[in-house]
Tab-separated table of C-alpha atoms and ligand atoms in Angstrom:
chain	number	residue	atom	x	y	z
A	1	MET	CA	124.135	310.384	153.944
A	2	LYS	CA	126.868	312.781	155.048
A	3	PHE	CA	125.767	316.095	156.570
A	4	ASP	CA	127.752	319.269	157.284
A	5	TYR	CA	126.702	319.057	160.935
A	6	ASP	CA	125.099	316.609	163.342
A	7	LEU	CA	123.034	319.436	164.795
A	8	PHE	CA	122.038	322.882	163.553
A	9	VAL	CA	120.497	325.072	166.274
A	10	ILE	CA	118.431	328.067	165.233
A	11	GLY	CA	118.447	330.636	168.024
A	12	GLY	CA	121.152	331.473	170.567
A	13	GLY	CA	119.088	331.944	173.707
A	14	SER	CA	119.169	329.947	176.922
A	15	GLY	CA	117.679	326.759	175.446
A	16	GLY	CA	119.675	326.827	172.218
A	17	VAL	CA	123.008	327.560	173.867
A	18	ARG	CA	122.588	324.833	176.484
A	19	ALA	CA	121.443	322.273	173.894
A	20	SER	CA	124.372	323.082	171.583
A	21	ARG	CA	126.942	322.965	174.391
A	22	ILE	CA	125.751	319.637	175.788
A	23	SER	CA	125.322	318.093	172.314
A	24	SER	CA	128.857	319.130	171.438
A	25	SER	CA	130.213	317.672	174.678
A	26	LEU	CA	128.467	314.422	173.743
A	27	GLY	CA	130.410	314.318	170.485
A	28	ALA	CA	128.095	316.089	168.035
A	29	LYS	CA	129.363	318.542	165.419
A	30	VAL	CA	127.211	321.594	166.085
A	31	ALA	CA	126.406	324.887	164.334
A	32	MET	CA	124.160	327.705	165.476
A	33	ALA	CA	122.528	330.667	163.770
A	34	GLU	CA	121.590	333.813	165.675
A	35	GLU	CA	120.295	336.945	164.000
A	36	PHE	CA	120.720	339.300	166.953
A	37	ARG	CA	122.865	338.801	170.064
A	38	VAL	CA	123.764	335.487	171.660
A	39	GLY	CA	122.153	335.178	175.082
A	40	GLY	CA	118.525	335.425	174.061
A	41	THR	CA	115.618	337.168	175.729
A	42	CYS	CA	116.667	336.333	179.286
A	43	VAL	CA	120.168	337.737	179.111
A	44	ILE	CA	119.752	340.532	176.588
A	45	ARG	CA	116.254	341.944	177.159
A	46	GLY	CA	114.568	339.934	179.880
A	47	CYS	CA	115.317	338.365	183.248
A	48	VAL	CA	118.829	339.744	183.750
A	49	PRO	CA	118.421	343.451	182.861
A	50	LYS	CA	114.973	343.351	184.486
A	51	LYS	CA	116.393	342.157	187.785
A	52	LEU	CA	119.080	344.852	187.696
A	53	LEU	CA	116.326	347.436	187.246
A	54	VAL	CA	114.359	345.883	190.117
A	55	TYR	CA	117.410	346.223	192.382
A	56	ALA	CA	117.772	349.851	191.306
A	57	SER	CA	114.161	350.703	191.972
A	58	HIS	CA	114.052	349.139	195.434
A	59	PHE	CA	116.632	351.572	196.817
A	60	SER	CA	114.046	354.346	197.138
A	61	GLU	CA	112.195	352.339	199.770
A	62	ASP	CA	115.436	351.243	201.435
A	63	PHE	CA	116.519	354.881	201.824
A	64	GLU	CA	113.185	355.682	203.482
A	65	ASP	CA	113.391	352.687	205.815
A	66	ALA	CA	116.983	353.514	206.768
A	67	ALA	CA	115.921	356.488	208.913
A	68	ALA	CA	114.135	354.262	211.417
A	69	TYR	CA	117.359	352.311	211.806
A	70	GLY	CA	119.294	355.427	212.702
A	71	TRP	CA	120.669	356.455	209.333
A	72	THR	CA	120.482	359.959	207.999
A	73	VAL	CA	120.252	359.649	204.271
A	74	PRO	CA	120.569	362.875	202.303
A	75	LYS	CA	117.881	363.351	199.683
A	76	ALA	CA	118.728	360.725	197.128
A	77	THR	CA	118.641	361.435	193.420
A	78	HIS	CA	118.718	358.902	190.656
A	79	SER	CA	120.405	358.892	187.257
A	80	TRP	CA	118.560	356.707	184.760
A	81	LYS	CA	121.419	357.190	182.282
A	82	THR	CA	123.966	355.758	184.751
A	83	LEU	CA	121.718	352.809	185.507
A	84	ILE	CA	121.171	352.017	181.829
A	85	ALA	CA	124.861	352.438	180.975
A	86	ASN	CA	125.921	350.115	183.828
A	87	LYS	CA	123.234	347.622	182.913
A	88	ASP	CA	124.363	347.662	179.262
A	89	LYS	CA	127.961	347.061	180.328
A	90	GLU	CA	126.884	343.996	182.291
A	91	ILE	CA	124.804	342.685	179.389
A	92	ASP	CA	127.830	343.094	177.084
A	93	ARG	CA	129.919	341.126	179.576
A	94	LEU	CA	127.370	338.307	179.683
A	95	ASN	CA	127.040	338.353	175.901
A	96	ASN	CA	130.814	337.826	175.657
A	97	ILE	CA	130.610	334.941	178.122
A	98	TYR	CA	127.985	333.304	175.938
A	99	HIS	CA	130.294	333.681	172.926
A	100	SER	CA	133.092	332.028	174.903
A	101	ILE	CA	130.800	329.163	175.873
A	102	LEU	CA	130.078	328.521	172.192
A	103	ASP	CA	133.754	328.885	171.201
A	104	ASN	CA	135.001	326.648	174.003
A	105	ASN	CA	132.526	323.991	173.004
A	106	ASN	CA	133.358	324.171	169.283
A	107	VAL	CA	129.919	325.388	168.310
A	108	GLU	CA	130.209	327.229	164.998
A	109	LEU	CA	128.201	330.445	165.101
A	110	PHE	CA	126.616	332.005	162.026
A	111	ARG	CA	125.387	335.570	162.417
A	112	GLY	CA	122.178	336.037	160.498
A	113	ARG	CA	118.591	334.980	160.107
A	114	ALA	CA	118.138	331.296	159.385
A	115	THR	CA	115.317	329.611	157.506
A	116	VAL	CA	114.598	325.938	157.096
A	117	VAL	CA	114.780	324.783	153.471
A	118	ASP	CA	114.011	321.111	153.969
A	119	ARG	CA	114.175	318.656	156.866
A	120	ASN	CA	117.966	318.576	156.722
A	121	THR	CA	118.873	321.979	155.274
A	122	VAL	CA	119.135	325.398	156.895
A	123	LYS	CA	119.824	328.608	154.997
A	124	VAL	CA	121.641	331.570	156.574
A	125	GLY	CA	122.087	334.547	154.259
A	126	ASP	CA	122.751	333.005	150.853
A	127	LYS	CA	124.512	329.893	152.179
A	128	GLU	CA	122.934	326.507	152.855
A	129	TYR	CA	124.074	323.987	155.454
A	130	THR	CA	122.924	320.435	156.011
A	131	ALA	CA	122.406	318.776	159.389
A	132	LYS	CA	121.162	315.446	160.670
A	133	TYR	CA	119.094	317.193	163.345
A	134	ILE	CA	117.694	320.705	163.522
A	135	LEU	CA	116.744	322.361	166.804
A	136	ILE	CA	114.354	325.311	166.759
A	137	ALA	CA	115.084	327.563	169.754
A	138	THR	CA	113.941	330.914	168.431
A	139	GLY	CA	112.069	332.111	171.513
A	140	GLY	CA	109.277	334.663	171.484
A	141	THR	CA	108.498	338.317	170.793
A	142	PRO	CA	106.215	340.800	172.589
A	143	VAL	CA	102.723	341.070	171.146
A	144	MET	CA	101.344	344.592	170.743
A	145	PRO	CA	97.588	344.878	170.253
A	146	GLU	CA	96.366	346.691	167.160
A	147	LEU	CA	94.945	350.038	168.202
A	148	PRO	CA	95.165	353.595	166.894
A	149	GLY	CA	98.469	355.183	167.933
A	150	ILE	CA	100.145	351.894	168.988
A	151	GLU	CA	103.328	353.141	167.247
A	152	HIS	CA	103.767	355.546	170.197
A	153	ALA	CA	103.801	352.669	172.701
A	154	ILE	CA	106.733	350.556	173.836
A	155	SER	CA	107.161	346.918	174.796
A	156	SER	CA	109.574	345.580	177.406
A	157	ASN	CA	112.255	345.498	174.666
A	158	GLU	CA	112.306	349.301	174.416
A	159	ALA	CA	111.783	349.867	178.139
A	160	PHE	CA	115.385	348.786	178.698
A	161	HIS	CA	116.707	351.507	176.399
A	162	LEU	CA	114.633	354.620	177.080
A	163	ASP	CA	116.702	357.817	176.830
A	164	GLU	CA	114.981	359.340	179.818
A	165	MET	CA	113.167	357.967	182.811
A	166	PRO	CA	109.497	358.905	182.157
A	167	LYS	CA	107.755	360.882	184.890
A	168	ARG	CA	104.427	359.191	184.198
A	169	VAL	CA	104.011	355.668	182.857
A	170	ILE	CA	100.992	353.592	181.918
A	171	VAL	CA	101.570	349.848	181.960
A	172	VAL	CA	99.017	347.696	180.139
A	173	GLY	CA	98.664	344.039	181.167
A	174	GLY	CA	98.495	342.022	184.349
A	175	GLY	CA	101.076	339.276	183.780
A	176	TYR	CA	104.657	338.842	184.983
A	177	ILE	CA	106.141	341.569	182.790
A	178	ALA	CA	103.458	344.180	183.478
A	179	VAL	CA	103.634	343.699	187.236
A	180	GLU	CA	107.433	343.757	187.264
A	181	PHE	CA	107.765	346.912	185.164
A	182	ALA	CA	105.021	348.709	187.080
A	183	GLY	CA	107.089	348.058	190.227
A	184	ILE	CA	110.337	349.176	188.582
A	185	PHE	CA	108.971	352.503	187.358
A	186	ASN	CA	107.125	353.097	190.620
A	187	GLY	CA	110.266	352.500	192.690
A	188	LEU	CA	112.253	354.822	190.441
A	189	GLY	CA	109.795	357.596	191.159
A	190	ALA	CA	107.405	357.616	188.212
A	191	GLU	CA	103.655	357.989	188.597
A	192	VAL	CA	102.483	354.563	187.481
A	193	THR	CA	99.039	353.580	186.264
A	194	GLN	CA	98.488	349.920	185.504
A	195	LEU	CA	95.581	348.860	183.324
A	196	TYR	CA	94.397	345.271	183.463
A	197	ARG	CA	91.526	344.106	181.310
A	198	GLY	CA	90.350	341.311	183.660
A	199	THR	CA	89.196	340.980	187.239
A	200	GLN	CA	92.561	340.596	188.952
A	201	ILE	CA	96.243	340.725	187.913
A	202	LEU	CA	98.360	337.564	187.651
A	203	ARG	CA	95.595	335.408	186.210
A	204	GLY	CA	96.299	331.733	186.832
A	205	PHE	CA	98.125	332.360	190.125
A	206	ASP	CA	96.555	331.364	193.430
A	207	SER	CA	93.706	333.800	193.978
A	208	ASP	CA	94.915	334.816	197.468
A	209	VAL	CA	98.257	335.740	195.909
A	210	GLN	CA	96.553	337.743	193.189
A	211	HIS	CA	94.556	339.802	195.668
A	212	PHE	CA	97.351	340.128	198.206
A	213	LEU	CA	99.856	341.404	195.662
A	214	ALA	CA	97.316	343.771	194.099
A	215	ALA	CA	96.727	345.340	197.536
A	216	GLU	CA	100.466	345.591	198.246
A	217	ILE	CA	101.398	347.297	194.984
A	218	GLN	CA	98.554	349.761	195.399
A	219	LYS	CA	99.832	350.631	198.871
A	220	LYS	CA	103.193	351.386	197.274
A	221	GLY	CA	101.565	353.857	194.926
A	222	ILE	CA	100.700	351.985	191.732
A	223	ASP	CA	97.326	353.155	190.493
A	224	LEU	CA	95.855	349.819	189.424
A	225	HIS	CA	92.723	349.808	187.290
A	226	THR	CA	91.097	346.448	186.676
A	227	HIS	CA	88.515	345.938	183.922
A	228	ALA	CA	90.371	348.665	182.057
A	229	ASN	CA	92.208	348.780	178.754
A	230	ALA	CA	93.730	351.290	176.383
A	231	ALA	CA	91.645	351.982	173.283
A	232	SER	CA	93.779	354.574	171.482
A	233	ILE	CA	96.887	356.704	171.892
A	234	GLU	CA	97.451	360.203	170.604
A	235	LYS	CA	100.786	361.999	170.685
A	236	THR	CA	100.656	365.707	171.504
A	237	ASN	CA	103.555	368.160	171.820
A	238	SER	CA	103.925	367.527	175.522
A	239	CYS	CA	102.643	364.027	176.267
A	240	LEU	CA	100.731	360.954	175.150
A	241	LYS	CA	96.951	361.041	175.538
A	242	VAL	CA	95.587	357.582	176.163
A	243	THR	CA	91.869	357.008	175.749
A	244	LEU	CA	90.611	354.053	177.767
A	245	ASP	CA	87.877	351.737	176.604
A	246	ASP	CA	85.399	353.436	178.976
A	247	GLY	CA	86.132	356.815	177.381
A	248	ASP	CA	88.368	358.190	180.154
A	249	VAL	CA	91.500	359.988	178.941
A	250	LEU	CA	94.838	359.747	180.769
A	251	GLU	CA	97.947	361.778	180.056
A	252	THR	CA	101.290	360.037	180.266
A	253	ASP	CA	104.907	360.214	179.111
A	254	ALA	CA	105.217	356.546	178.167
A	255	ILE	CA	102.875	353.631	177.665
A	256	LEU	CA	104.231	350.100	177.914
A	257	PHE	CA	102.282	347.111	176.645
A	258	ALA	CA	103.136	343.872	178.421
A	259	THR	CA	100.332	342.003	176.757
A	260	GLY	CA	101.901	338.636	176.158
A	261	ARG	CA	104.490	337.118	173.851
A	262	ARG	CA	104.244	335.200	170.594
A	263	PRO	CA	106.488	332.271	169.562
A	264	ASN	CA	108.996	333.243	166.850
A	265	THR	CA	108.149	330.937	163.952
A	266	LYS	CA	106.990	333.429	161.334
A	267	GLY	CA	108.932	333.094	158.096
A	268	LEU	CA	111.103	330.211	159.353
A	269	GLY	CA	109.717	327.884	156.689
A	270	LEU	CA	108.615	325.231	159.167
A	271	GLU	CA	105.067	324.604	158.004
A	272	ALA	CA	106.159	324.129	154.378
A	273	ILE	CA	108.285	321.143	155.381
A	274	GLY	CA	105.602	319.544	157.574
A	275	VAL	CA	106.399	320.902	161.052
A	276	GLU	CA	103.004	321.469	162.636
A	277	LEU	CA	102.402	324.626	164.598
A	278	LYS	CA	99.785	325.424	167.238
A	279	GLU	CA	97.247	328.163	166.553
A	280	ASN	CA	99.509	330.785	168.172
A	281	GLY	CA	102.479	329.744	166.036
A	282	ALA	CA	104.211	327.581	168.664
A	283	VAL	CA	105.932	324.414	167.459
A	284	LYS	CA	103.932	321.333	168.448
A	285	VAL	CA	106.249	318.956	170.281
A	286	THR	CA	106.220	315.663	172.151
A	287	PRO	CA	107.370	315.589	175.789
A	288	GLN	CA	110.817	314.795	174.297
A	289	SER	CA	110.648	318.123	172.376
A	290	GLN	CA	110.333	316.345	168.997
A	291	SER	CA	108.259	318.118	166.335
A	292	THR	CA	106.029	316.406	163.784
A	293	VAL	CA	109.136	316.020	161.558
A	294	ASP	CA	111.153	313.451	163.459
A	295	ASN	CA	114.654	314.951	163.101
A	296	ILE	CA	113.457	318.454	163.969
A	297	TYR	CA	113.129	319.368	167.642
A	298	ALA	CA	112.153	322.554	169.451
A	299	VAL	CA	112.807	323.868	172.966
A	300	GLY	CA	112.018	326.959	174.995
A	301	ASP	CA	109.486	329.736	174.479
A	302	VAL	CA	108.933	328.793	170.826
A	303	THR	CA	107.096	325.686	172.066
A	304	ASP	CA	104.857	327.675	174.450
A	305	ARG	CA	105.018	325.150	177.280
A	306	ILE	CA	106.358	327.049	180.295
A	307	ALA	CA	108.024	330.299	179.169
A	308	LEU	CA	110.825	330.371	181.743
A	309	THR	CA	114.584	330.330	181.112
A	310	PRO	CA	115.429	327.449	183.456
A	311	VAL	CA	112.713	325.394	181.764
A	312	ALA	CA	114.206	326.119	178.316
A	313	ILE	CA	117.630	325.109	179.657
A	314	HIS	CA	116.187	321.913	181.085
A	315	GLU	CA	114.435	321.121	177.783
A	316	GLY	CA	117.697	321.804	175.910
A	317	MET	CA	119.589	319.398	178.191
A	318	ALA	CA	116.912	316.719	177.879
A	319	PHE	CA	117.012	317.088	174.083
A	320	ALA	CA	120.813	316.731	173.923
A	321	GLU	CA	120.862	313.728	176.231
A	322	THR	CA	118.014	312.067	174.339
A	323	VAL	CA	119.455	312.569	170.858
A	324	PHE	CA	123.233	312.466	171.424
A	325	GLY	CA	123.592	310.891	174.862
A	326	ASP	CA	122.523	307.644	176.398
A	327	ARG	CA	119.921	309.154	178.736
A	328	PRO	CA	116.752	309.498	176.673
A	329	GLY	CA	114.024	311.284	178.570
A	330	ALA	CA	111.280	313.825	178.535
A	331	ALA	CA	111.618	317.291	179.966
A	332	ASP	CA	109.911	317.454	183.358
A	333	HIS	CA	107.384	320.269	183.707
A	334	GLU	CA	105.964	319.340	187.091
A	335	ASN	CA	106.376	321.513	190.190
A	336	VAL	CA	108.430	324.194	188.468
A	337	PRO	CA	109.136	326.950	191.008
A	338	SER	CA	108.891	330.486	189.700
A	339	ALA	CA	108.970	334.046	190.954
A	340	VAL	CA	107.500	337.340	189.941
A	341	PHE	CA	109.989	340.107	190.699
A	342	SER	CA	107.281	342.459	191.761
A	343	GLN	CA	107.722	344.540	194.904
A	344	PRO	CA	107.165	342.629	197.117
A	345	GLN	CA	108.159	339.470	195.264
A	346	VAL	CA	105.953	336.468	194.611
A	347	GLY	CA	107.374	332.946	194.851
A	348	THR	CA	105.243	330.023	193.863
A	349	VAL	CA	105.564	326.290	193.312
A	350	GLY	CA	102.939	323.643	192.699
A	351	LEU	CA	99.234	324.191	192.353
A	352	SER	CA	96.954	327.089	193.154
A	353	GLU	CA	94.136	326.307	195.598
A	354	ALA	CA	91.612	326.206	192.742
A	355	ASP	CA	93.730	323.789	190.664
A	356	ALA	CA	94.492	321.642	193.721
A	357	ARG	CA	90.791	321.350	194.576
A	358	GLU	CA	90.080	320.310	191.016
A	359	LYS	CA	92.846	317.700	191.009
A	360	TYR	CA	92.604	316.298	194.547
A	361	GLY	CA	89.087	317.108	195.724
A	362	LYS	CA	89.707	317.664	199.406
A	363	VAL	CA	92.634	319.897	200.282
A	364	ASP	CA	93.765	321.508	203.528
A	365	ILE	CA	94.758	325.146	203.434
A	366	TYR	CA	97.218	326.855	205.760
A	367	LYS	CA	97.882	330.544	205.451
A	368	SER	CA	99.430	333.434	207.257
A	369	ASP	CA	99.314	337.154	206.545
A	370	PHE	CA	101.713	339.089	208.750
A	371	ARG	CA	103.868	342.159	209.240
A	372	PRO	CA	107.500	341.388	208.357
A	373	MET	CA	109.932	342.119	211.177
A	374	LYS	CA	111.726	344.855	209.222
A	375	GLN	CA	108.545	346.947	209.283
A	376	THR	CA	108.307	346.937	213.074
A	377	LEU	CA	110.726	349.864	213.285
A	378	THR	CA	109.921	351.618	210.040
A	379	GLY	CA	106.179	351.723	210.527
A	380	GLY	CA	105.921	350.622	206.887
A	381	THR	CA	102.686	349.022	205.806
A	382	GLU	CA	104.101	346.183	203.682
A	383	ARG	CA	102.791	342.789	204.716
A	384	ALA	CA	103.863	339.274	203.828
A	385	PHE	CA	101.815	336.210	202.943
A	386	VAL	CA	102.495	332.487	203.047
A	387	LYS	CA	100.091	329.764	201.931
A	388	LEU	CA	100.413	325.996	201.913
A	389	ILE	CA	98.042	323.686	200.062
A	390	VAL	CA	97.991	320.062	201.170
A	391	ASP	CA	96.305	317.046	199.598
A	392	ALA	CA	94.128	315.941	202.535
A	393	LYS	CA	94.286	312.253	201.612
A	394	SER	CA	98.053	311.787	201.257
A	395	ASP	CA	99.195	314.761	203.416
A	396	ILE	CA	101.525	315.742	200.521
A	397	VAL	CA	102.109	319.490	200.126
A	398	VAL	CA	100.973	320.300	196.584
A	399	GLY	CA	101.318	324.075	196.505
A	400	VAL	CA	103.312	326.774	198.292
A	401	HIS	CA	102.809	330.469	197.619
A	402	ILE	CA	104.737	333.328	199.163
A	403	VAL	CA	104.452	337.082	198.794
A	404	GLY	CA	107.185	339.018	200.545
A	405	ALA	CA	110.826	340.030	200.561
A	406	ASP	CA	113.098	337.369	199.062
A	407	ALA	CA	110.179	335.114	198.095
A	408	ALA	CA	112.164	334.132	194.984
A	409	GLU	CA	115.095	332.943	197.083
A	410	ILE	CA	112.861	331.048	199.490
A	411	ILE	CA	110.711	329.273	196.936
A	412	GLN	CA	113.741	327.686	195.241
A	413	SER	CA	114.389	325.409	198.236
A	414	VAL	CA	110.702	324.767	198.818
A	415	GLY	CA	110.693	323.484	195.231
A	416	ILE	CA	113.023	320.663	196.288
A	417	ALA	CA	110.611	319.636	199.034
A	418	LEU	CA	107.712	319.498	196.581
A	419	LYS	CA	109.830	317.544	194.084
A	420	CYS	CA	110.468	315.038	196.908
A	421	LYS	CA	106.719	314.898	197.577
A	422	ALA	CA	107.220	316.062	201.147
A	423	THR	CA	104.226	315.766	203.455
A	424	LYS	CA	102.841	318.439	205.734
A	425	ALA	CA	104.055	316.313	208.659
A	426	GLN	CA	107.602	316.573	207.263
A	427	PHE	CA	107.260	320.338	206.846
A	428	ASP	CA	106.090	320.457	210.493
A	429	ALA	CA	109.030	318.328	211.623
A	430	THR	CA	111.446	320.841	210.121
A	431	ILE	CA	112.819	323.409	212.546
A	432	GLY	CA	112.303	327.012	211.514
A	433	VAL	CA	115.034	329.598	211.011
A	434	HIS	CA	114.253	332.415	213.411
A	435	PRO	CA	113.580	335.237	212.870
A	436	SER	CA	112.775	334.895	209.179
A	437	LEU	CA	109.870	335.124	206.808
A	438	ALA	CA	110.607	331.591	205.612
A	439	GLU	CA	109.988	330.016	209.028
A	440	GLU	CA	106.256	330.502	208.459
A	441	ILE	CA	106.462	327.650	205.939
A	442	VAL	CA	107.258	325.147	208.693
A	443	THR	CA	105.286	326.667	211.552
A	444	LEU	CA	101.781	326.866	210.095
A	445	ARG	CA	99.590	324.560	212.177
A	446	GLU	CA	96.027	325.786	211.970
A	447	LYS	CA	93.950	324.807	209.002
A	448	PHE	CA	92.250	327.720	207.381
A	449	VAL	CA	88.479	327.428	207.563
A	450	ALA	CA	86.560	329.741	205.275
A	451	ALA	CA	84.213	332.024	207.201
B	1	LIG	P1	101.525	337.018	180.240
B	1	LIG	O1	100.868	336.128	179.264
B	1	LIG	O2	101.974	336.506	181.533
B	1	LIG	O3	100.574	338.267	180.514
B	1	LIG	C1	99.981	339.001	179.487
B	1	LIG	C2	99.031	339.985	180.106
B	1	LIG	O4	98.531	340.863	179.119
B	1	LIG	C3	97.835	339.312	180.751
B	1	LIG	O5	97.511	340.028	181.904
B	1	LIG	C4	96.771	339.461	179.674
B	1	LIG	O6	95.473	339.510	180.191
B	1	LIG	C5	97.115	340.795	179.091
B	1	LIG	N1	96.707	340.959	177.694
B	1	LIG	C6	96.873	340.098	176.669
B	1	LIG	N2	96.389	340.637	175.526
B	1	LIG	C7	95.900	341.845	175.852
B	1	LIG	C8	95.277	342.875	175.121
B	1	LIG	N3	95.055	342.761	173.807
B	1	LIG	N4	94.905	343.989	175.766
B	1	LIG	C9	95.128	344.122	177.096
B	1	LIG	N5	95.715	343.186	177.849
B	1	LIG	C10	96.110	342.060	177.232
B	1	LIG	O7	102.701	337.666	179.399
B	1	LIG	P2	103.929	338.527	179.789
B	1	LIG	O8	104.166	339.313	178.548
B	1	LIG	O9	103.768	339.260	181.068
B	1	LIG	O10	105.066	337.454	179.997
B	1	LIG	C11	105.278	336.384	179.077
B	1	LIG	C12	105.868	335.201	179.777
B	1	LIG	O11	107.222	335.448	180.064
B	1	LIG	C13	105.235	334.891	181.119
B	1	LIG	O12	104.093	334.116	181.008
B	1	LIG	C14	106.340	334.174	181.831
B	1	LIG	O13	106.269	332.809	181.556
B	1	LIG	C15	107.588	334.780	181.255
B	1	LIG	N6	108.191	335.733	182.207
B	1	LIG	C16	108.672	335.277	183.391
B	1	LIG	C17	109.224	336.128	184.317
B	1	LIG	C18	109.723	335.605	185.613
B	1	LIG	O14	109.951	334.427	185.724
B	1	LIG	N7	109.899	336.436	186.635
B	1	LIG	C19	109.347	337.559	184.051
B	1	LIG	C20	108.801	337.939	182.781
B	1	LIG	C21	108.246	337.050	181.907
B	1	LIG	P3	94.620	338.172	180.553
B	1	LIG	O15	95.055	337.753	181.911
B	1	LIG	O16	93.206	338.652	180.511
B	1	LIG	O17	94.932	337.183	179.480
């Protein structure tokens, strides 16, 4: 049977764009539908603008630290409008680059919302197109809990476009997005209260990292409440009144819910044609990203495996090479390094201590909690933390966790070592870079023994 396209990709985010580009370079005739802006969550309303805001917010601390190094910095003021305008300009530039990538790779782009009509037909607007393969790469959307007054709250999507920088902000949630935005608003001078419903933020991370980061962000001024949640929101003439589940009432100018994300499959028509979804709406896929309909695949956040851009890109590549190339293979989800752009940053790869104990039984723990060199002159109280988890039997390092300046940059290279199954002896044989935070990774010698 002759189709209009070899591949129709629904969703122009990181996974979809990479899959379409590689498939096209492997000879496939490719089309894509995108209802909003090409670039997806990461480029348009996620990783990229977030990191620009993190840079902006860190200056306040840098100005303070500068005095100890001999600088006289006049009282600094900040323009939120300038920051947002410059950020928007950069996002437009990246959006254009993504369009060029599609153009240069002969990927035909349809602007509009696509639905799946049958296993080989996609509808965009009132037009139908046929394709041998369909790739679902529709990403995810913030989930807002249902509570009275939730219409007065924002998600991360709106946080990037606020007209004014709020003086007081409540952030609800304890995951990546909550922690990052709490740090951004705090650095930019807002009074920040963070509400987390559980025992400690960053659930699932190594528990030392959870506690260490919680202490650090509190030192920087974030008022963190654990076992706390918002129950209702009321808008008055001058502020938002947020009633907590214990009855306390807080006044604020903005309340941001970073309470998780949901895969975008609603109304796509997938279930009707036999594509099975998980309970949360994610597309069920094999390690090769194939859905329960064999010519329909899915990559990225819509599959709810690991919701990270580089993982979506990797899944998109693996899909293209499996279906259109001669290198069939599964996406690899082991030892994926990641970072939380909190202040200070968290970098992590491999297992937490709890998960390592469960998997390997006996593990050796090495950790160090220290004052970074920069603080020696400033008198600042920020500390750094490095932890190594080693499988006692094989001596292989199975987890590395860092909290401190540039942890994201450091953990990338450590990820290579874990991918190579490096042993603690090989870490020890590596000469440190002095003076640096990263040298702790290769100089830790004493096993940590719990008191
Ligand atoms: P997460 O799932 O990481 O965190 C959601 C948080 O909200 C959790 O603390 C959760 O609590 C809490 N929560 C969930 N529902 C409610 C509720 N009804 N009321 C109160 N609290 C609630 O989601 P995020 O939105 O932070 O991020 C989504 C994903 O995006 C991340 O998992 C990550 O993969 C990716 N991401 C990566 C970044 C990076 O690489 N730097 C940056 C941003 C996002 P509990 O712990 O109790 O479940």
